Coordinates of C-alpha atoms in Angstrom, one line a residue:
M1 CA 128.0 101.8 84.5
S2 CA 129.8 98.7 85.9
I3 CA 133.4 98.1 85.1
K4 CA 135.3 95.1 86.4
V5 CA 138.9 95.5 87.5
T6 CA 141.3 92.6 87.3
R7 CA 142.7 91.9 90.8
K8 CA 145.0 89.5 92.6
E9 CA 143.3 87.2 95.1
S10 CA 144.7 88.1 98.5
A11 CA 142.8 85.7 100.7
S12 CA 144.0 82.2 101.5
R13 CA 143.4 79.5 104.0
F14 CA 145.1 79.9 107.4
L15 CA 144.3 77.7 110.4
G16 CA 140.9 77.1 108.9
L17 CA 140.2 80.8 108.3
V18 CA 139.8 82.6 105.0
V19 CA 142.1 85.6 105.5
N20 CA 144.8 87.9 104.1
K21 CA 147.6 86.5 106.2
T22 CA 149.7 89.7 106.1
V23 CA 146.8 92.0 107.3
F24 CA 145.5 89.4 109.7
L25 CA 148.8 88.6 111.5
S26 CA 150.1 92.1 111.4
A27 CA 146.9 93.6 112.9
I28 CA 146.9 90.9 115.7
A29 CA 150.6 91.6 116.5
V30 CA 150.0 95.4 116.8
I31 CA 146.9 94.9 118.9
I32 CA 148.7 92.6 121.3
F33 CA 151.7 94.9 121.6
T34 CA 149.6 98.0 122.2
V35 CA 147.2 96.4 124.7
G36 CA 150.2 94.9 126.5
F37 CA 152.0 98.2 126.6
T38 CA 149.0 100.1 128.0
L39 CA 148.5 97.4 130.7
I40 CA 152.2 97.1 131.8
F41 CA 153.1 100.8 131.5
E42 CA 149.7 102.4 132.1
K43 CA 151.0 105.7 133.6
E44 CA 153.7 106.0 131.0
A45 CA 151.2 105.2 128.3
D46 CA 148.8 107.9 129.6
Y47 CA 151.7 110.4 129.7
Y48 CA 153.2 109.8 126.3
F49 CA 149.9 109.3 124.5
G50 CA 148.7 112.5 126.1
M51 CA 151.8 114.4 124.9
A52 CA 151.2 113.0 121.4
Q53 CA 147.5 114.1 121.5
T54 CA 148.5 117.6 122.6
F55 CA 151.1 117.9 119.8
V56 CA 148.6 116.6 117.2
S57 CA 145.9 119.1 118.4
A58 CA 148.3 122.0 118.5
H59 CA 150.0 121.4 115.1
G60 CA 147.5 119.3 113.2
G61 CA 144.2 120.8 114.2
W62 CA 144.0 122.9 111.1
I63 CA 144.3 119.8 109.0
Y64 CA 141.3 118.3 110.8
T65 CA 139.3 121.6 110.4
L66 CA 140.2 121.8 106.7
S67 CA 139.4 118.2 106.0
V68 CA 136.0 117.9 107.6
N69 CA 134.8 121.0 105.6
L70 CA 136.3 119.6 102.4
F71 CA 134.3 116.4 102.9
I72 CA 131.0 118.3 103.1
V73 CA 131.8 120.3 99.9
F74 CA 132.9 117.1 98.1
G75 CA 129.9 115.1 99.1
L76 CA 127.4 117.8 98.0
Y77 CA 129.3 118.2 94.7
M78 CA 129.0 114.4 94.1
A79 CA 125.3 114.5 94.9
F80 CA 124.4 117.4 92.6
S81 CA 126.9 116.9 89.8
K82 CA 126.5 114.7 86.7
F83 CA 127.5 111.8 88.9
G84 CA 124.5 112.0 91.1
A85 CA 122.3 109.7 89.0
I86 CA 124.8 106.9 89.0
R87 CA 123.5 103.9 90.8
I88 CA 125.7 101.9 93.2
G89 CA 126.1 98.4 91.7
G90 CA 125.1 99.4 88.2
A91 CA 122.0 100.8 86.4
K92 CA 119.9 97.6 87.0
S93 CA 120.9 97.2 90.7
K94 CA 118.1 97.3 93.2
P95 CA 118.4 98.1 97.0
E96 CA 119.1 95.1 99.2
F97 CA 117.3 96.7 102.1
S98 CA 114.2 98.9 102.4
L99 CA 114.8 102.6 103.1
W100 CA 113.6 102.2 106.7
A101 CA 115.9 99.2 107.4
W102 CA 118.9 100.9 105.6
F103 CA 118.5 104.2 107.6
A104 CA 118.1 102.3 110.9
M105 CA 121.3 100.4 110.3
L106 CA 123.5 103.3 109.2
F107 CA 122.1 105.5 112.0
S108 CA 122.8 102.8 114.6
A109 CA 126.3 102.1 113.4
G110 CA 127.2 105.7 113.1
I111 CA 125.8 107.2 116.3
G112 CA 125.8 104.5 118.9
N113 CA 125.5 105.3 122.6
G114 CA 127.1 108.8 122.0
L115 CA 123.6 110.1 121.2
V116 CA 122.5 109.1 124.7
L117 CA 125.6 109.9 126.6
F118 CA 126.4 113.4 125.1
S119 CA 123.0 114.9 124.4
I120 CA 122.9 116.3 127.9
A121 CA 126.6 116.3 128.9
D122 CA 128.0 118.3 126.0
P123 CA 125.6 121.3 126.2
V124 CA 126.1 121.4 130.0
R125 CA 129.9 121.2 129.8
D126 CA 130.0 123.8 127.0
F127 CA 127.7 126.1 129.1
L128 CA 130.0 125.8 132.1
N129 CA 133.1 126.3 130.0
P130 CA 132.0 128.5 127.0
P131 CA 134.1 128.2 123.9
R132 CA 133.9 131.9 122.9
L133 CA 131.2 133.8 124.9
A134 CA 132.5 133.7 128.5
G135 CA 131.0 136.7 130.4
H136 CA 128.1 137.2 128.0
E137 CA 124.4 136.7 128.8
P138 CA 123.6 133.1 130.0
A139 CA 121.0 132.7 127.2
L140 CA 123.6 133.4 124.5
I141 CA 126.0 131.0 126.1
A142 CA 123.3 128.4 126.3
Q143 CA 122.5 128.8 122.6
E144 CA 126.1 128.6 121.6
A145 CA 126.5 125.4 123.7
I146 CA 123.7 123.9 121.6
N147 CA 125.3 125.2 118.4
F148 CA 128.6 123.5 119.2
S149 CA 126.8 120.3 120.1
F150 CA 125.2 120.3 116.7
L151 CA 128.6 121.0 115.1
H152 CA 130.3 118.1 116.9
H153 CA 127.5 115.6 116.3
G154 CA 126.0 116.7 113.0
I155 CA 126.7 117.1 109.3
H156 CA 130.5 117.2 109.6
G157 CA 130.8 113.8 111.1
W158 CA 128.4 112.2 108.7
A159 CA 130.3 113.8 105.8
I160 CA 133.3 111.9 106.9
Y161 CA 131.3 108.6 106.9
S162 CA 129.8 109.5 103.5
V163 CA 133.2 109.9 101.8
V164 CA 134.4 106.5 103.0
G165 CA 131.1 104.8 102.5
L166 CA 130.6 106.0 99.0
S167 CA 134.1 105.3 97.9
L168 CA 134.0 101.7 99.1
A169 CA 130.5 101.1 97.8
Y170 CA 131.4 102.4 94.4
F171 CA 134.6 100.4 94.0
T172 CA 133.1 97.3 95.5
F173 CA 129.8 97.1 93.6
N174 CA 130.6 99.1 90.4
R175 CA 134.2 98.0 89.8
K176 CA 133.8 94.6 91.4
M177 CA 136.7 95.1 93.8
P178 CA 137.1 93.8 97.4
L179 CA 135.3 95.5 100.2
T180 CA 138.5 96.8 101.9
L181 CA 139.9 100.3 102.3
R182 CA 142.7 99.7 99.8
S183 CA 140.2 99.4 96.9
A184 CA 139.3 103.0 97.2
F185 CA 142.8 104.0 96.2
Y186 CA 143.1 102.0 93.0
P187 CA 142.8 105.1 90.6
L188 CA 145.8 106.7 92.5
L189 CA 147.9 103.6 93.3
G190 CA 146.9 101.2 90.6
N191 CA 148.0 97.6 91.2
R192 CA 150.2 98.7 94.0
I193 CA 147.2 98.4 96.3
H194 CA 147.8 94.6 96.1
G195 CA 151.2 95.0 97.7
W196 CA 152.5 96.5 100.9
M197 CA 150.8 99.9 100.4
G198 CA 147.4 98.2 100.4
D199 CA 148.3 96.0 103.3
V200 CA 149.3 99.1 105.4
I201 CA 146.0 100.8 104.7
D202 CA 144.0 97.7 105.7
I203 CA 146.0 97.1 108.8
M204 CA 145.5 100.7 110.0
A205 CA 141.7 100.2 109.3
V206 CA 141.5 97.0 111.3
I207 CA 143.5 98.4 114.3
T208 CA 141.5 101.6 114.6
T209 CA 138.2 99.8 114.2
L210 CA 139.0 97.3 116.9
F211 CA 140.4 99.9 119.3
G212 CA 137.6 102.3 118.7
L213 CA 135.0 99.5 119.3
A214 CA 136.8 98.3 122.4
T215 CA 137.0 101.8 124.0
T216 CA 133.3 102.4 123.1
I217 CA 132.3 99.1 124.7
G218 CA 134.4 99.8 127.7
F219 CA 133.0 103.3 128.4
G220 CA 129.5 102.2 127.3
V221 CA 129.6 99.4 129.8
G222 CA 130.4 101.9 132.5
Q223 CA 127.3 103.8 131.4
I224 CA 125.2 100.7 131.6
N225 CA 126.5 99.8 135.0
S226 CA 125.8 103.4 136.2
G227 CA 122.2 103.1 134.9
L228 CA 121.7 99.7 136.6
T229 CA 123.0 101.2 139.8
H230 CA 120.8 104.3 139.5
V231 CA 117.7 102.3 138.6
F232 CA 118.0 98.9 140.4
G233 CA 120.7 99.5 142.9
T234 CA 123.1 97.1 141.3
P235 CA 126.7 97.6 142.6
S236 CA 128.9 99.7 140.4
T237 CA 132.0 97.5 140.5
L238 CA 134.6 96.0 138.1
F239 CA 133.1 92.6 138.5
Y240 CA 129.7 93.7 137.3
Q241 CA 131.2 95.7 134.4
V242 CA 133.1 92.7 133.2
L243 CA 129.9 90.7 133.5
I244 CA 128.1 93.2 131.4
I245 CA 130.9 93.0 128.8
V246 CA 130.4 89.2 128.7
G247 CA 126.7 89.7 128.2
V248 CA 127.2 92.3 125.4
T249 CA 129.8 90.2 123.7
L250 CA 127.6 87.1 123.8
A251 CA 124.7 89.0 122.3
A252 CA 126.9 90.5 119.6
T253 CA 128.3 87.1 118.8
I254 CA 124.9 85.6 118.3
S255 CA 123.9 88.6 116.1
A256 CA 127.2 88.4 114.1
F257 CA 126.6 84.7 113.5
S258 CA 123.1 85.6 112.1
G259 CA 124.6 88.0 109.6
V260 CA 123.6 91.5 108.3
N261 CA 120.1 90.5 107.0
K262 CA 119.0 89.1 110.4
G263 CA 121.1 90.1 113.4
V264 CA 122.3 93.6 112.5
Q265 CA 119.0 94.6 110.8
M266 CA 116.9 93.4 113.7
L267 CA 119.1 95.2 116.3
S268 CA 119.2 98.4 114.3
K269 CA 115.4 98.5 114.0
L270 CA 115.2 97.9 117.8
N271 CA 117.5 100.8 118.4
V272 CA 115.3 103.2 116.4
R273 CA 112.1 102.0 117.9
V274 CA 113.3 102.2 121.5
A275 CA 114.9 105.7 120.8
S276 CA 111.6 106.8 119.2
A277 CA 109.6 105.5 122.3
I278 CA 111.9 107.5 124.7
F279 CA 111.7 110.6 122.6
L280 CA 107.9 110.5 122.2
L281 CA 107.5 110.0 126.0
I282 CA 109.7 113.0 126.7
L283 CA 107.8 115.0 124.0
I284 CA 104.4 114.1 125.5
L285 CA 105.3 114.3 129.2
G286 CA 107.7 117.2 128.9
P287 CA 107.6 120.8 127.4
T288 CA 106.2 119.8 124.0
T289 CA 105.9 123.3 122.6
F290 CA 109.3 124.3 123.8
I291 CA 111.0 121.3 122.2
F292 CA 109.5 122.1 118.8
K293 CA 110.3 125.8 119.1
S294 CA 113.8 125.1 120.2
Y295 CA 114.4 122.6 117.4
I296 CA 113.5 125.3 114.8
Q297 CA 115.6 127.9 116.6
N298 CA 118.6 125.7 117.2
I299 CA 118.7 124.6 113.5
G300 CA 118.5 128.3 112.5
S301 CA 121.2 129.4 114.9
Y302 CA 123.4 126.5 113.8
L303 CA 123.0 127.4 110.1
V304 CA 123.6 131.1 110.7
H305 CA 126.9 130.3 112.5
F306 CA 127.8 127.2 110.5
V307 CA 130.7 128.6 108.5
D308 CA 132.1 130.6 111.4
M309 CA 132.1 127.6 113.8
S310 CA 133.3 125.2 111.1
T311 CA 136.3 127.2 110.3
W312 CA 137.2 128.5 113.8
T313 CA 140.7 127.5 114.9
E314 CA 141.4 129.6 118.0
S315 CA 144.2 131.4 116.1
L316 CA 143.6 134.7 117.8
Q317 CA 142.2 133.6 121.2
G318 CA 145.2 131.7 122.4
T319 CA 142.9 129.2 124.2
D320 CA 142.8 125.4 124.3
W321 CA 139.0 124.8 124.2
Q322 CA 138.9 123.9 120.5
K323 CA 141.9 121.6 120.8
T324 CA 140.4 119.5 123.6
R325 CA 136.8 119.5 122.2
T326 CA 136.3 120.0 118.5
I327 CA 139.6 118.5 117.4
M328 CA 139.0 115.5 119.7
Y329 CA 135.6 114.9 118.0
W330 CA 137.0 115.2 114.5
G331 CA 139.7 112.7 115.4
W332 CA 137.2 110.4 116.9
W333 CA 134.8 110.6 113.8
I334 CA 137.7 110.1 111.4
S335 CA 139.1 107.1 113.4
W336 CA 135.7 105.5 113.3
S337 CA 135.3 106.1 109.5
P338 CA 136.9 102.9 108.3
F339 CA 134.4 100.9 110.4
V340 CA 131.2 102.9 109.8
G341 CA 132.1 103.7 106.2
T342 CA 132.7 100.0 105.4
F343 CA 129.5 99.0 107.0
I344 CA 127.5 101.7 105.2
A345 CA 129.0 100.6 101.9
R346 CA 128.1 97.0 102.7
I347 CA 124.4 97.8 103.0
S348 CA 124.1 100.5 100.2
R349 CA 123.9 98.6 97.0
G350 CA 121.2 99.9 94.7
R351 CA 121.2 103.5 95.9
T352 CA 122.0 106.4 93.6
I353 CA 124.9 108.6 94.6
K354 CA 122.6 111.5 95.2
E355 CA 120.3 109.4 97.4
F356 CA 123.3 108.0 99.3
I357 CA 124.9 111.4 100.0
L358 CA 121.7 113.3 101.0
C359 CA 120.4 110.4 103.2
V360 CA 123.8 109.8 104.9
L361 CA 124.6 113.5 105.3
I362 CA 121.3 115.0 106.2
L363 CA 118.8 112.5 107.7
P364 CA 120.9 111.3 110.7
A365 CA 121.9 114.9 111.5
L366 CA 118.3 116.1 111.5
V367 CA 117.3 113.2 113.9
T368 CA 120.3 114.0 116.1
F369 CA 119.4 117.7 116.2
L370 CA 115.9 116.8 117.3
W371 CA 117.2 114.5 120.1
F372 CA 119.7 117.2 121.3
S373 CA 116.9 119.8 121.3
A374 CA 114.7 117.7 123.4
F375 CA 117.3 116.6 125.9
G376 CA 120.1 119.2 125.8
G377 CA 117.7 122.1 125.0
T378 CA 115.3 121.2 127.8
T379 CA 118.3 121.0 130.2
M380 CA 119.5 124.4 129.1
R381 CA 116.1 125.9 129.7
D382 CA 116.0 124.4 133.2
I383 CA 119.4 125.7 134.1
L384 CA 118.5 129.2 132.9
L385 CA 115.4 129.0 135.2
G386 CA 117.7 128.2 138.1
D387 CA 117.6 124.4 138.3
T388 CA 121.2 123.3 138.8
A389 CA 120.5 119.6 139.3
M390 CA 121.8 118.6 135.9
I391 CA 125.0 120.7 136.4
A392 CA 125.7 118.6 139.5
A393 CA 124.8 115.4 137.7
V394 CA 127.2 116.1 134.8
N395 CA 130.0 117.2 137.1
D396 CA 129.5 114.1 139.2
N397 CA 129.2 111.4 136.5
I398 CA 128.0 112.0 132.9
S399 CA 127.0 108.4 132.7
T400 CA 124.1 109.0 135.2
A401 CA 123.1 112.4 133.8
L402 CA 120.5 110.8 131.6
Y403 CA 118.8 109.0 134.5
V404 CA 118.8 112.2 136.6
F405 CA 117.2 113.9 133.7
F406 CA 114.4 111.2 133.6
D407 CA 113.7 111.9 137.3
K408 CA 112.1 115.2 136.2
F409 CA 109.3 113.4 134.3
P410 CA 106.3 111.1 135.1
L411 CA 106.9 107.4 134.3
A412 CA 110.6 108.0 135.2
M413 CA 111.2 104.3 136.0
L414 CA 109.9 103.3 132.5
L415 CA 112.2 105.9 130.9
K416 CA 115.2 104.7 132.8
V417 CA 114.6 101.1 131.9
L418 CA 114.2 102.0 128.2
G419 CA 117.4 104.1 128.5
V420 CA 119.4 101.1 129.7
I421 CA 117.9 98.9 127.0
L422 CA 118.8 101.5 124.3
I423 CA 122.4 101.8 125.5
C424 CA 122.8 98.0 125.5
S425 CA 121.3 97.7 122.1
F426 CA 123.5 100.5 120.6
I427 CA 126.7 98.9 122.0
I428 CA 125.7 95.4 120.8
T429 CA 124.9 96.7 117.4
S430 CA 128.3 98.5 117.2
A431 CA 130.2 95.3 118.3
D432 CA 128.2 93.2 115.9
S433 CA 128.6 95.4 112.8
G434 CA 132.3 96.0 113.8
A435 CA 132.9 92.3 113.7
L436 CA 131.4 92.1 110.2
V437 CA 133.6 94.9 109.0
V438 CA 136.9 93.6 110.5
D439 CA 136.1 90.2 109.1
S440 CA 135.6 91.7 105.6
I441 CA 138.9 93.6 105.7
T442 CA 141.0 90.7 107.1
S443 CA 139.5 88.3 104.6
G444 CA 140.6 90.4 101.6
G445 CA 137.3 92.1 101.1
K446 CA 135.0 89.0 100.8
L447 CA 131.3 89.7 101.5
K448 CA 130.7 86.1 102.5
T449 CA 133.0 84.2 104.8
P450 CA 132.5 81.4 107.3
R451 CA 130.2 82.5 110.1
Y452 CA 132.7 81.5 112.9
Q453 CA 135.1 84.1 111.6
R454 CA 132.7 86.9 112.5
V455 CA 132.2 85.3 115.9
I456 CA 136.0 85.4 116.5
W457 CA 136.2 89.1 115.9
A458 CA 133.1 89.8 118.1
V459 CA 134.7 87.9 120.9
A460 CA 138.1 89.6 120.3
T461 CA 136.5 93.0 120.7
G462 CA 134.8 92.2 123.9
L463 CA 138.0 90.5 125.2
I464 CA 140.1 93.7 124.5
A465 CA 137.5 95.8 126.3
A466 CA 137.4 93.5 129.3
V467 CA 141.2 93.2 129.6
L468 CA 141.7 97.0 129.4
M469 CA 138.9 97.6 131.9
Y470 CA 140.3 95.1 134.3
G471 CA 143.9 96.3 134.0
G472 CA 143.4 99.9 133.2
G473 CA 144.4 101.6 130.0
L474 CA 141.0 102.5 128.4
N475 CA 141.8 106.3 128.5
A476 CA 145.2 105.7 126.9
L477 CA 143.7 103.6 124.2
Q478 CA 141.0 106.2 123.5
T479 CA 143.8 108.8 123.1
V480 CA 145.5 106.5 120.6
V481 CA 142.3 106.2 118.6
T482 CA 141.9 110.0 118.5
I483 CA 145.5 110.5 117.4
S484 CA 145.2 108.0 114.6
G485 CA 142.6 110.3 113.1
L486 CA 145.2 112.7 111.7
P487 CA 146.9 110.3 109.3
F488 CA 143.5 109.0 108.3
A489 CA 142.3 112.6 107.6
I490 CA 145.1 112.8 105.0
L491 CA 144.2 109.4 103.6
L492 CA 140.5 110.5 103.3
I493 CA 141.5 113.6 101.3
M494 CA 143.4 111.3 99.0
M495 CA 140.3 109.1 98.9
C496 CA 138.2 112.0 97.6
F497 CA 140.6 112.6 94.7
S498 CA 140.8 108.9 94.0
L499 CA 137.0 108.5 93.9
Y500 CA 136.6 111.5 91.7
R501 CA 139.3 110.3 89.3
G502 CA 137.8 106.7 89.2
I503 CA 134.2 107.7 88.8
N504 CA 135.1 110.4 86.2
E505 CA 137.1 107.9 84.1
D506 CA 134.2 105.4 84.2
Y507 CA 131.7 108.2 83.4
D508 CA 133.7 109.4 80.4
K509 CA 134.2 105.8 79.2
A510 CA 130.5 105.1 79.5
E511 CA 129.7 108.4 77.7
R512 CA 132.1 107.5 74.8
Q513 CA 130.5 104.0 74.5
E514 CA 127.1 105.6 74.5
K515 CA 128.1 107.9 71.7
L516 CA 129.6 105.0 69.7
L517 CA 126.3 103.1 70.2
E518 CA 124.3 106.1 69.0
R519 CA 126.5 106.5 65.9
E520 CA 126.3 102.8 65.2
S521 CA 122.5 102.9 65.7
Y522 CA 122.3 105.9 63.4
R523 CA 124.5 104.3 60.8
K524 CA 122.4 101.1 61.0
N525 CA 119.2 103.1 60.5
I526 CA 120.6 104.9 57.4
L527 CA 121.7 101.6 56.0
D528 CA 118.3 100.0 56.6
L529 CA 116.6 102.9 54.8
V530 CA 119.0 102.7 51.8
N531 CA 118.6 98.9 51.6
K532 CA 114.8 99.2 51.9
E533 CA 114.7 101.7 49.0
R534 CA 116.9 99.4 46.9
E535 CA 114.7 96.5 47.6
E536 CA 111.6 98.4 46.5
K537 CA 113.3 99.5 43.3
N538 CA 114.4 96.0 42.5
L539 CA 110.9 94.7 43.3
K540 CA 109.4 97.1 40.8
K541 CA 111.7 96.0 38.0
I542 CA 111.0 92.3 38.6
D543 CA 107.2 92.6 38.9
P544 CA 105.6 94.5 36.1
E545 CA 102.2 94.5 37.9
T546 CA 103.8 96.7 40.5
Q547 CA 104.4 99.3 37.8
P548 CA 101.7 102.0 37.5
K549 CA 99.4 101.3 34.5
K550 CA 100.1 103.4 31.4
K551 CA 97.2 105.7 30.4
P552 CA 95.8 104.5 26.9
N553 CA 96.2 106.8 23.9
I554 CA 93.5 107.4 21.3
T555 CA 95.6 105.6 18.7
D556 CA 95.5 102.5 20.9
I557 CA 91.8 102.2 20.6

């Protein structure tokens, strides 16, 4: 089922670049203004952006909560409904990447260094500041801390990515539309997506993608520097952090120049291999039996409390925990969805809708849960046994918590080196794939553009991170990214309706065509049978020998 939609060509030549000038210039203007404002008025920016975040959390938190649960229900419906067998790109489309390469890329783009940074920090922070069980037994508090870590880093976040990824993949490869966010709204807006409405959607996508990547690189570089300081004694200074940004940007630029089939795929496989090596070492050198037992128990506890945690809004408690933790995570996942969703769509041609949803929704979450059980679960066990070293490490600097954790194991130095490599690789992959996504959106959805355009965006992302790190403002910018999740949550709800309407229209049309073909085939078969009988009768009249011989009578002898 592949239906082509007539569209207006939005990209044109501008200073040697192939871009949609409205989206390109508007996004650059907003980025320059925002970065300049946060640099010049850093304290004021922190104050006003903080007020905005508090207002959004207090009055829009229920929208976040409703949205992320709706996305799970919608994704599972699409997977197990009559649409599940539809193949992205058409019935004859084949996957561009192997299942292993595909999973490695979507996992690396979607998780990034958050897997490393928060697998210990989040359970410890939620143990020290329990969301709902303050005053209860420490073991119950520890289990709920793991449960909420699963909530914040599991199925809900990937449901957000799956909605954007599936919508863009379907409209790009099945309806032959541009790979930009505006395309997903065609069934609702029609040709108006080619006007200012579509431009606004794409501009928002570009801005949130670049700001999200810049803040991730900025904070990730701090984690790299802390690791180098902890492992090799490298000074933790602004100079070295900017130097690390230069190195990360250079590597991302080289990878972006190579394209998806080489650079991004190679880095993504490296991420999974290094992460697997670290996990296996922890599994072998650490409490092996406990890790497997806790993995099973943690998943069971998470599923038992799934609906309760997913719909909790602090309406009766009168506390602020959920506003500053869960709502922050939902805003962050949603603000990243244009970037990750577009990238997942780009690499998902040839997958069925059922395969796409289940793989994107379930597999990364299961891997994340295993990682959190090994790192966060082991940390919780040690704390309950009286070891407070990780509490001190998290309170001091969450960026070094991972390396303090490695000190508990043999081959600690090897683990630390692998940890630094993994964080670097995750950040480079994010910057690289982000450059590909921004280039696609600003070029009007083209899948192939001049290579130097991707290089420009890779350098721009690193430059924004370096400038903000040098002049301050990363925290304010991170707050802006989180706030931007609220309007995007509403857009994503509209996207669900748009995808359903579009895919249902195409399905009904294909079904009608199939019935017409069946009728035509049936009619043709009937006509063929009638014509065949007529031909046989005519042949018998023309050729007497074909007539059966008459039995002779006695009178004929």
